[in-house]
Short mmCIF file of C-alpha atoms and ligand atoms in Angstrom, two decimals:
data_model
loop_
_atom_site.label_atom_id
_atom_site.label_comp_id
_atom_site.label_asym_id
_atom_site.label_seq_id
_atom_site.Cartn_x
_atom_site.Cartn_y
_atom_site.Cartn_z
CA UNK J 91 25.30 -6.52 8.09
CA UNK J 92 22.18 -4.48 8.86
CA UNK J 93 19.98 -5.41 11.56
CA UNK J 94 16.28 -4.93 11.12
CA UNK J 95 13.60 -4.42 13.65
CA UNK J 96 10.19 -3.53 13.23
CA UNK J 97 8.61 -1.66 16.05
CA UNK J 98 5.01 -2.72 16.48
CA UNK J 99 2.03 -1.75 18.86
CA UNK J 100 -1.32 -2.90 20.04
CA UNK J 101 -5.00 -1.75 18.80
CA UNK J 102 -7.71 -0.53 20.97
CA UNK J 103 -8.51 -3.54 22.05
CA UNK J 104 -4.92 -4.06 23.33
CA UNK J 105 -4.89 -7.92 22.53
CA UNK J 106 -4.37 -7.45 18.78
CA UNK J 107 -1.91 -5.98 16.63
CA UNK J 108 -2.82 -3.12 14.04
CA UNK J 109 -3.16 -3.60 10.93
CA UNK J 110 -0.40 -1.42 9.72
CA UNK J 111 2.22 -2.69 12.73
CA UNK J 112 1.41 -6.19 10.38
CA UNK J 113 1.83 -3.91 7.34
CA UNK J 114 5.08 -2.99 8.62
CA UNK J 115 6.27 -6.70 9.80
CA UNK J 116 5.57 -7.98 6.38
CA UNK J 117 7.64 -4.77 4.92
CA UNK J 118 10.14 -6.49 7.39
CA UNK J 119 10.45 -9.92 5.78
CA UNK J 120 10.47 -8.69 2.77
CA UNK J 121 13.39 -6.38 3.26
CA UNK J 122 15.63 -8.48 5.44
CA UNK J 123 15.71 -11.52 2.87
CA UNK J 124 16.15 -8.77 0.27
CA UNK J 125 19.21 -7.03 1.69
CA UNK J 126 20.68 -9.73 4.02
CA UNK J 127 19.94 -8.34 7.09
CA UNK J 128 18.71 -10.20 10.48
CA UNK J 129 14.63 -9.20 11.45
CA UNK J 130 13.80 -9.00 14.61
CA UNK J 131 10.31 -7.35 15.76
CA UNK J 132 9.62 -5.47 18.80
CA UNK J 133 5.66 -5.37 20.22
CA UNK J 134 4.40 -2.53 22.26
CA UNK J 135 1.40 -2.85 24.48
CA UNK J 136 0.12 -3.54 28.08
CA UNK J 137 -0.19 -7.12 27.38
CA UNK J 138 1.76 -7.46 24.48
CA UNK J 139 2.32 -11.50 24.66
CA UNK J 140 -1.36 -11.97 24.04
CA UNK J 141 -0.71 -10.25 20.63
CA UNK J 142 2.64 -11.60 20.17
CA UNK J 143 0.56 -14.79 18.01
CA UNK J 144 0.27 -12.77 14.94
CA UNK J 145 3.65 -12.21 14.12
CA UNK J 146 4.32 -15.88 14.04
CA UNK J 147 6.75 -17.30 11.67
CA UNK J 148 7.94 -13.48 10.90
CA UNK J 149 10.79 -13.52 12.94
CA UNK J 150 13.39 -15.64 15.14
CA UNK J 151 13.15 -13.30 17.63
CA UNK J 152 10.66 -11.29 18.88
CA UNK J 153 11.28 -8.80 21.97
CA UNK J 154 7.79 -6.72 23.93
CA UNK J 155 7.71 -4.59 26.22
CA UNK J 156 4.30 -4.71 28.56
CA UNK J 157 2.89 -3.31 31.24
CA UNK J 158 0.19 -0.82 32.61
CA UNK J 159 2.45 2.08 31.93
CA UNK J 160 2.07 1.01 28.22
CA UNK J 161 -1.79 0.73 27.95
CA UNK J 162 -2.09 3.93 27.21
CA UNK J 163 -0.37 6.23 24.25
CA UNK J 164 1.95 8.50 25.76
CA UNK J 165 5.59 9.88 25.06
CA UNK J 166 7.03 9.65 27.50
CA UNK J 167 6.57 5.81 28.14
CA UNK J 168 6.18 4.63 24.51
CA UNK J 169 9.84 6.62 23.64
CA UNK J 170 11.26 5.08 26.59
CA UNK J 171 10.00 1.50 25.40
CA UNK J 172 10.70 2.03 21.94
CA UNK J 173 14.65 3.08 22.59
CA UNK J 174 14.61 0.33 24.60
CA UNK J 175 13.49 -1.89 22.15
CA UNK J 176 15.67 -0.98 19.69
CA UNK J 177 19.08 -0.49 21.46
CA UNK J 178 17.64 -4.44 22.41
CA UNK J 179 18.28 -5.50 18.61
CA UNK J 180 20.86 -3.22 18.05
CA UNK J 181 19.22 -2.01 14.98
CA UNK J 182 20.52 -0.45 12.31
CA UNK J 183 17.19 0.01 10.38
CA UNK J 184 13.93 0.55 12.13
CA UNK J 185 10.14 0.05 10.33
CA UNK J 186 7.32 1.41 12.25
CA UNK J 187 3.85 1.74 10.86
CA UNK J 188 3.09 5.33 10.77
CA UNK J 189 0.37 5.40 13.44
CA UNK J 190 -0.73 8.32 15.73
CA UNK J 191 1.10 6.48 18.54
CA UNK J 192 4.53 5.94 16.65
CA UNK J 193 4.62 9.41 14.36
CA UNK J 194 4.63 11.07 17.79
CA UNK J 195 7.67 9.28 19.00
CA UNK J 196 9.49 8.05 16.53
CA UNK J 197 11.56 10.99 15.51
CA UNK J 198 12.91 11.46 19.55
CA UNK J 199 13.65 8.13 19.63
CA UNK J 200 15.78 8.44 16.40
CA UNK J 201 17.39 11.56 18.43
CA UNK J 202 17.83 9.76 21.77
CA UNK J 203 19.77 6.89 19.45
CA UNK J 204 22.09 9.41 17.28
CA UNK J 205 19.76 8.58 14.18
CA UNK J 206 17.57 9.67 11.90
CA UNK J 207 13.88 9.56 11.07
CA UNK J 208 12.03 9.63 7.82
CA UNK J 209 7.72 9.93 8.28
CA UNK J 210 5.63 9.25 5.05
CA UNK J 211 7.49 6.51 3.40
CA UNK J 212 4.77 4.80 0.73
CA UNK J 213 7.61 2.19 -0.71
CA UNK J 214 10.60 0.67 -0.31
CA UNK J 215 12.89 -0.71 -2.65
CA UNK J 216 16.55 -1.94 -3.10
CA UNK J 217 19.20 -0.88 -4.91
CA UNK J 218 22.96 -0.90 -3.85
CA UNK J 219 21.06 -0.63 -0.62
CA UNK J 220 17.78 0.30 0.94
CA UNK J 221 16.19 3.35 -0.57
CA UNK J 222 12.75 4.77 0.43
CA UNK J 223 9.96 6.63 -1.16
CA UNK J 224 7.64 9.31 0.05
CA UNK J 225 6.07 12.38 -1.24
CA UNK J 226 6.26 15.81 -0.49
CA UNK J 227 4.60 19.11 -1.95
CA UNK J 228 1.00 17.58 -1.64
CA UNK J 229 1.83 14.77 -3.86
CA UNK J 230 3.22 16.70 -6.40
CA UNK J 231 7.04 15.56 -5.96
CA UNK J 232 7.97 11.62 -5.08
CA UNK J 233 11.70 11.84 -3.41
CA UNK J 234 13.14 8.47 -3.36
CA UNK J 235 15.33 8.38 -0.44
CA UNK J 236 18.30 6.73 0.77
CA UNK J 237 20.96 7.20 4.18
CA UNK J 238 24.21 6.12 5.55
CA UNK J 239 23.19 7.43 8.88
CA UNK J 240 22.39 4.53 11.19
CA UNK J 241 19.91 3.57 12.63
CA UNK J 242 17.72 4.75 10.20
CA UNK J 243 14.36 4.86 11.28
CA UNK J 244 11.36 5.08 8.64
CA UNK J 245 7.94 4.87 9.45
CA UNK J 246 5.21 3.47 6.63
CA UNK J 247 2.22 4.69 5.52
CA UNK J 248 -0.96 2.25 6.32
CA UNK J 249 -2.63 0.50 3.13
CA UNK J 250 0.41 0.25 1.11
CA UNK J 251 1.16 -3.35 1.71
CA UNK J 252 -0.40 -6.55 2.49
CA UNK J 253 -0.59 -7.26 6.49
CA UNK J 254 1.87 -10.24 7.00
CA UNK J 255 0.03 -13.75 7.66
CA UNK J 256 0.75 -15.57 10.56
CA UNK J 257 2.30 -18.99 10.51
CA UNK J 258 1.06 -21.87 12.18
CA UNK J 259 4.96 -21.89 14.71
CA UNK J 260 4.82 -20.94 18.19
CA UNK J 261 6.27 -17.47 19.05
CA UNK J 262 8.61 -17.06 22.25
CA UNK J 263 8.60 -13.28 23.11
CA UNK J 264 11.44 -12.17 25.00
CA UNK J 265 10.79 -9.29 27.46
CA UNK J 266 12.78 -6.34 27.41
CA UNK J 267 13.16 -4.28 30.72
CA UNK J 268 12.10 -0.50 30.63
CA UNK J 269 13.73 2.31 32.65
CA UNK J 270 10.76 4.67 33.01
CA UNK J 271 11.24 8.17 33.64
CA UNK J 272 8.70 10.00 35.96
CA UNK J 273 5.29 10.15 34.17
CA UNK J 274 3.42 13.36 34.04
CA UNK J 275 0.67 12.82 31.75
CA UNK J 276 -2.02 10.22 32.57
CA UNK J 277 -4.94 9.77 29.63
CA UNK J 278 -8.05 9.62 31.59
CA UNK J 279 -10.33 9.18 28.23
CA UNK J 280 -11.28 9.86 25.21
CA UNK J 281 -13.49 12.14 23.99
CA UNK J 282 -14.63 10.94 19.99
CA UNK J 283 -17.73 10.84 17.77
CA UNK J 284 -19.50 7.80 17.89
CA UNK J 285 -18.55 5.96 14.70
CA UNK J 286 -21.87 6.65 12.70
CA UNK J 287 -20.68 10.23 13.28
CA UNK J 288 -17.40 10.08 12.46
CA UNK J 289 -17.43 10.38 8.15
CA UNK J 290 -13.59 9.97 7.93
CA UNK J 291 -12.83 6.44 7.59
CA UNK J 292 -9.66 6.04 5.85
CA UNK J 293 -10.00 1.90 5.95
CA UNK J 294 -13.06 2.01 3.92
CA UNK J 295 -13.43 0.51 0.54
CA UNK J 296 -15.66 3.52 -0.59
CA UNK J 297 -14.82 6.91 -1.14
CA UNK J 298 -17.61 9.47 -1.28
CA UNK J 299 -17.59 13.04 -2.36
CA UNK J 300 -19.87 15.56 -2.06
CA UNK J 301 -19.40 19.11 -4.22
CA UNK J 302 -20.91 22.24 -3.84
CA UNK J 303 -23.80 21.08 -6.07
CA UNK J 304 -26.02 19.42 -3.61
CA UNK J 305 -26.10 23.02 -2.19
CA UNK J 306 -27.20 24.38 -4.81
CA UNK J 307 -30.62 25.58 -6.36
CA UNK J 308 -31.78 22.65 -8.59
CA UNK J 309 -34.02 22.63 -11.13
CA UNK J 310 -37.02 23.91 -9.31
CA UNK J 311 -35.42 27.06 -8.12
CA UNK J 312 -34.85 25.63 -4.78
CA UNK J 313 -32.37 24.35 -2.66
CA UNK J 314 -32.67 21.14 -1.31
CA UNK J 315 -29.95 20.41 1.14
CA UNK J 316 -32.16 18.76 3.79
CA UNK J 317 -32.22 15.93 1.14
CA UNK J 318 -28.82 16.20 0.00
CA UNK J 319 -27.50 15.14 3.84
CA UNK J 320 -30.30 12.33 4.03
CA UNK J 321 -28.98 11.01 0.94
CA UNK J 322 -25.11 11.07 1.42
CA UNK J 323 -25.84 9.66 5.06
CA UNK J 324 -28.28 7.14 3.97
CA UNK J 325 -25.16 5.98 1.27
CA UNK J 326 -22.25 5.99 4.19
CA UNK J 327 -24.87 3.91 6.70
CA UNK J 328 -25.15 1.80 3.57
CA UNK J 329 -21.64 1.59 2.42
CA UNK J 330 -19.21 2.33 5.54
CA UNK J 331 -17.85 4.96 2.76
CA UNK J 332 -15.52 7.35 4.00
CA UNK J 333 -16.98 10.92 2.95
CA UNK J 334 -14.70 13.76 1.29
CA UNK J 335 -16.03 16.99 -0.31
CA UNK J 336 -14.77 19.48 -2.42
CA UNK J 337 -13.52 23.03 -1.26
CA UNK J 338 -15.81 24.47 -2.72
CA UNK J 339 -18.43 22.65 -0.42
CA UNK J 340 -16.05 22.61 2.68
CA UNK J 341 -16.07 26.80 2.39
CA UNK J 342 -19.41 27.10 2.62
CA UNK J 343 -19.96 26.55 6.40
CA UNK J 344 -17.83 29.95 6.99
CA UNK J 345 -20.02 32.11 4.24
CA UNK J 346 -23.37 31.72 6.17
CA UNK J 347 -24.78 29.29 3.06
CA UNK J 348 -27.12 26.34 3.50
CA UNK J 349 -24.26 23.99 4.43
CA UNK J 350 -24.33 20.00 4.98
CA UNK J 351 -24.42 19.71 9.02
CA UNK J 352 -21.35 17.25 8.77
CA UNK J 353 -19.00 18.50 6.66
CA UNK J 354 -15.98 19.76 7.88
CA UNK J 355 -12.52 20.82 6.41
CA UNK J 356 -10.94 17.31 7.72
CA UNK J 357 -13.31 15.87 4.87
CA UNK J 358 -11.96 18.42 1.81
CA UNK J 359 -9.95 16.17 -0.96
CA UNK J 360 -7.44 17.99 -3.41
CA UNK J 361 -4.59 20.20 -3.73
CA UNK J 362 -5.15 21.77 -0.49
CA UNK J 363 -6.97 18.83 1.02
CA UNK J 364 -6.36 15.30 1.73
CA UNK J 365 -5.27 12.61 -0.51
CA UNK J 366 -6.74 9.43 0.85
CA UNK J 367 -6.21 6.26 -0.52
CA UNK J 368 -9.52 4.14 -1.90
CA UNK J 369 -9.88 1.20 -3.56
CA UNK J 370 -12.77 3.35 -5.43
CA UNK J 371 -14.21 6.59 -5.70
CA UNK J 372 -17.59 8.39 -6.32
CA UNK J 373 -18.39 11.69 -7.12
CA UNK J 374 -21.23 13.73 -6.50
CA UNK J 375 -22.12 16.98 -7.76
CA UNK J 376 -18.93 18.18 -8.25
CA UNK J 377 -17.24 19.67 -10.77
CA UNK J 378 -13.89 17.55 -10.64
CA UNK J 379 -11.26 20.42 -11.01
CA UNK J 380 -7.54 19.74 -11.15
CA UNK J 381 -7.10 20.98 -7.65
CA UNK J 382 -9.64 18.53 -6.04
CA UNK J 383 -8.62 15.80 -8.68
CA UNK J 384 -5.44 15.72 -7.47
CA UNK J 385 -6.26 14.53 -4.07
CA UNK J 386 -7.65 11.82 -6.00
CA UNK J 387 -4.38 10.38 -6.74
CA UNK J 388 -4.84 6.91 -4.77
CA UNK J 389 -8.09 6.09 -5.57
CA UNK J 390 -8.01 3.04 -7.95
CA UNK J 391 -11.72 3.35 -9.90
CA UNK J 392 -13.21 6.51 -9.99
CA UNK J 393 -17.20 7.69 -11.15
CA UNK J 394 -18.82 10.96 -10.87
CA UNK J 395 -22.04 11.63 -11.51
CA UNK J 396 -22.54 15.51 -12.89
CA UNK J 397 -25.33 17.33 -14.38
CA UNK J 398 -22.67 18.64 -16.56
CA UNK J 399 -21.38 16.99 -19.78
CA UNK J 400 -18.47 19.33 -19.83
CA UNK J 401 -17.13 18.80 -16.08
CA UNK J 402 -13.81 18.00 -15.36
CA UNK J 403 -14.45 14.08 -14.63
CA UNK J 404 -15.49 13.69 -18.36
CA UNK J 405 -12.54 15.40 -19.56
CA UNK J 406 -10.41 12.02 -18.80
CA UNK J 407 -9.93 12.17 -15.09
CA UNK J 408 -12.73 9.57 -13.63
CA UNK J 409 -13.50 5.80 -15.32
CA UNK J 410 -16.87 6.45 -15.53
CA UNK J 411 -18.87 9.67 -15.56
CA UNK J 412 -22.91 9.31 -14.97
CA UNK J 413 -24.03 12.63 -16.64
CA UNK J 414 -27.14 12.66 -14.43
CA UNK J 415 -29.57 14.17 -11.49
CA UNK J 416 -27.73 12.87 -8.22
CA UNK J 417 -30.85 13.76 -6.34
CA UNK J 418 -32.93 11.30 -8.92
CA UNK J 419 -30.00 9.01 -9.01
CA UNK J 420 -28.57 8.80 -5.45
CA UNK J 421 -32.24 7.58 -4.17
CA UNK J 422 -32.21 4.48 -6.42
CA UNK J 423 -28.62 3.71 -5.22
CA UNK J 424 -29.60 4.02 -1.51
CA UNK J 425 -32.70 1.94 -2.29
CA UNK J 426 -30.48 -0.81 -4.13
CA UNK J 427 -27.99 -0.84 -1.28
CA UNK J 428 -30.76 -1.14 1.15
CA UNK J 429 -32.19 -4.05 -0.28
CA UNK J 430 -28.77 -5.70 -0.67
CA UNK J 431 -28.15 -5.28 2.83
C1 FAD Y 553 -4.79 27.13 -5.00
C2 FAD Y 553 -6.10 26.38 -5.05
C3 FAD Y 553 -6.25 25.25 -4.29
C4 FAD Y 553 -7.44 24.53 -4.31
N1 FAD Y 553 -7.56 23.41 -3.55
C5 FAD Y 553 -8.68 22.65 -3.65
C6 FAD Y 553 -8.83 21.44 -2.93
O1 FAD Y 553 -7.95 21.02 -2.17
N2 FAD Y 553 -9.98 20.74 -3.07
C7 FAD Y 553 -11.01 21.16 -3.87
O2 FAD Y 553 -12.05 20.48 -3.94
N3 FAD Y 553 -10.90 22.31 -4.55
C8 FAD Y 553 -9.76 23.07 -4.46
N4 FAD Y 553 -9.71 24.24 -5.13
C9 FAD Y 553 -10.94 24.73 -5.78
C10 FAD Y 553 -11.26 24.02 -7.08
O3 FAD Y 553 -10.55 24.66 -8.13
C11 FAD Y 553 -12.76 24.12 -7.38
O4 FAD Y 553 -13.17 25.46 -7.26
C12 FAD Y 553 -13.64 23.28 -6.45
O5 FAD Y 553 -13.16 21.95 -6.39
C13 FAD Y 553 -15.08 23.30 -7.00
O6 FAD Y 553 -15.91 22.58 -6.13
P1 FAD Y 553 -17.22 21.86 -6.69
O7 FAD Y 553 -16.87 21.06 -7.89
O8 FAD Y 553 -17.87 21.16 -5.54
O9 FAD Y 553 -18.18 23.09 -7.03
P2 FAD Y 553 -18.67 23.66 -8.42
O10 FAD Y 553 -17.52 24.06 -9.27
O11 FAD Y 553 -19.66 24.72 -8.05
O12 FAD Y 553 -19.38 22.45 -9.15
C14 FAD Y 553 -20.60 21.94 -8.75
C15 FAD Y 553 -20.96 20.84 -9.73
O13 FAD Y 553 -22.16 20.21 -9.29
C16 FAD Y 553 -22.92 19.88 -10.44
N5 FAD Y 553 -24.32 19.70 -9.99
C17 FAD Y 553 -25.18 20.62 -9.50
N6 FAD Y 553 -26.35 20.03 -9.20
C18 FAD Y 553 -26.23 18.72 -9.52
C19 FAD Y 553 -27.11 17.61 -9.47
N7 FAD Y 553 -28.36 17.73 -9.02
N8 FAD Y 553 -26.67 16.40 -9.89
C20 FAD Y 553 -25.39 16.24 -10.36
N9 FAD Y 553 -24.52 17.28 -10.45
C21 FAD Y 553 -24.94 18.50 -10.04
C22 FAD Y 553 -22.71 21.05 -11.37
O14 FAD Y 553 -23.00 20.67 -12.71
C23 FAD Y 553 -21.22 21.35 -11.15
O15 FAD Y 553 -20.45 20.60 -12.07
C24 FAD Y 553 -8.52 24.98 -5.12
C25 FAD Y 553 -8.34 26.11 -5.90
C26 FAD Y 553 -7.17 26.80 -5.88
C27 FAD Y 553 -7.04 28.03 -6.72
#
């Protein structure tokens, strides 16, 4: 009989779980009544009882490991915990949500154990057994995915599941005792953009792209890019939208063009970009070409607005193309949003 466990860990805050560790317990549930195995979840965090609450009703048992030493990401610590977590429940199969903290340890811990690890995994199903999905090739190839290797450790993309409710039972955490070995690397802060800065939000509702048209010269013979950035910023402050751009737009910064201050390469969609997952999409003067399209491959409901009636978007690829001025009709979106808020 397989054994599951699903490895979990604390946000910033330390006295919640993240949303993808509850991702991952309700992946959990679902799996263990699905191939008769026993669920047990494991919580990682300095104070991991306080956030032991929202796994209630997942689980008859549930095992943390706490502590100072585990306040703080690190390898070292967090592989230690999570082998010990896992040789705990003598697990056979092992969900983790595929977090900064976990990606970087999960695979040694699946080496420390005499395992294996599988990153990426966007679905699970069964057949004769478990079987897992992911993608590889940018998107381009889905490899479903299954092992006799044990324990099999897999950890699952964010957003691909609904978060697992709590239950109104009381949860008795069980600690589990952690042989640390001598720590080297001490985090003594982080260093980030504060989050009105930081465009890349991959938990927002909103996707917004930018193409290489608000760089452009417009009508008038002029560029106007000051009023390009105050219009895609005044839209994110509006919206919380993430912000993507096209490579086209992305390039530009390293050819000595009027660029948008902000952009970066982190923010380029497509083929050789990201693929982030929205529940919609809009694009702005872009052009909507099968190489950025394709990074639009999770986004649910998609609209561009183009000044061209021939542009990619309006050859079937978005829901609904606005074949329009974005610098007449961006304004009156920022003003509506404005006056909604
Ligand atoms: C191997 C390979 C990989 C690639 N990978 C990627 C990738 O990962 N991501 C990516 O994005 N591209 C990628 N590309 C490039 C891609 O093919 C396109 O060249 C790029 O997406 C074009 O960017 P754009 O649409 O912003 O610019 P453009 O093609 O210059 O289009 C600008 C658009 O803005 C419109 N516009 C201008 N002014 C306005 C206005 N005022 N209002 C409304 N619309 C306006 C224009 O009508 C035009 O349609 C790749 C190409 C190759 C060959």
């Amino acid at each position: 009989m397989e054994k599951i466990l699903v490895l979990t860990h604390v946000d910033e805050s330390g006295a919640a779980l993240t949303r993808a560790s509850l991702e991952s317990i309700a992946a959990g549930v679902e799996f263990a009544e699905a191939i008769s195995a026993t669920l047990v979840i494991g919580i990682l965090g300095a104070n991991a009882t306080a956030a032991a609450q929202p796994v209630a009703g997942a689980a008859s048992r549930v095992l943390f490991v706490s502590g100072e030493a585990f306040a703080q990401p690190r390898y070292a610590s967090d592989a230690a915990a999570c082998e010990a977590m896992c040789r705990a429940a003598e697990a056979t199969i092992v969900f983790a949500p595929e977090s900064s903290r976990f990606a970087r340890v999960v695979p040694g811990v699946a080496y420390r154990l005499g395992g294996f690890a599988d990153t990426h995994i966007t679905a699970l199903s069964k057949g004769d057994s478990l079987a897992a999905t992911r993608w590889f090739y940018r998107q381009r190839v889905e490899a479903v995915l299954q092992r006799t290797t044990r324990p099999w450790l897999l950890l699952l993309e964010g957003g691909t599941r609904e978060p697992w409710a709590a239950k109104a039972e009381p949860v008795q955490p069980e600690e589990i005792a952690v042989t640390l070995p001598v720590l080297r690397t001490n985090v003594v802060g982080i260093q980030a953009p504060k989050q009105d800065e930081q465009t890349i939000r991959p938990e927002a509702k909103i996707l917004l792209v930018a193409g290489a048209g608000w760089t452009k010269k417009q009508a008038d013979g002029q560029v106007h890019s000051v009023e390009a950035e105050q219009l895609i910023l005044g839209f994110l402050h509006s919206t919380d939208a993430s912000l993507g751009s096209s490579k086209s737009l992305a390039d530009q910064s390293g050819e000595d063009q009027q660029v948008l201050k902000f952009m970066t390469h982190m923010n380029q969609i497509g083929q050789t970009g990201a693929t982030p997952r929205h529940a919609k999409g809009l694009s702005t003067c872009c052009h909507g070409e099968e190489p950025h399209v394709v990074g639009w491959r999770f986004i649910n409901d998609r609209r561009a607005i183009s000044l061209d009636a021939n542009c990619g978007w309006a050859r079937g690829k978005a829901d609904v193309v606005y074949v329009a001025d974005a610098f007449k009709v961006m304004p009156k979106v920022n003003a509506l949003l404005a006056a909604k808020k």
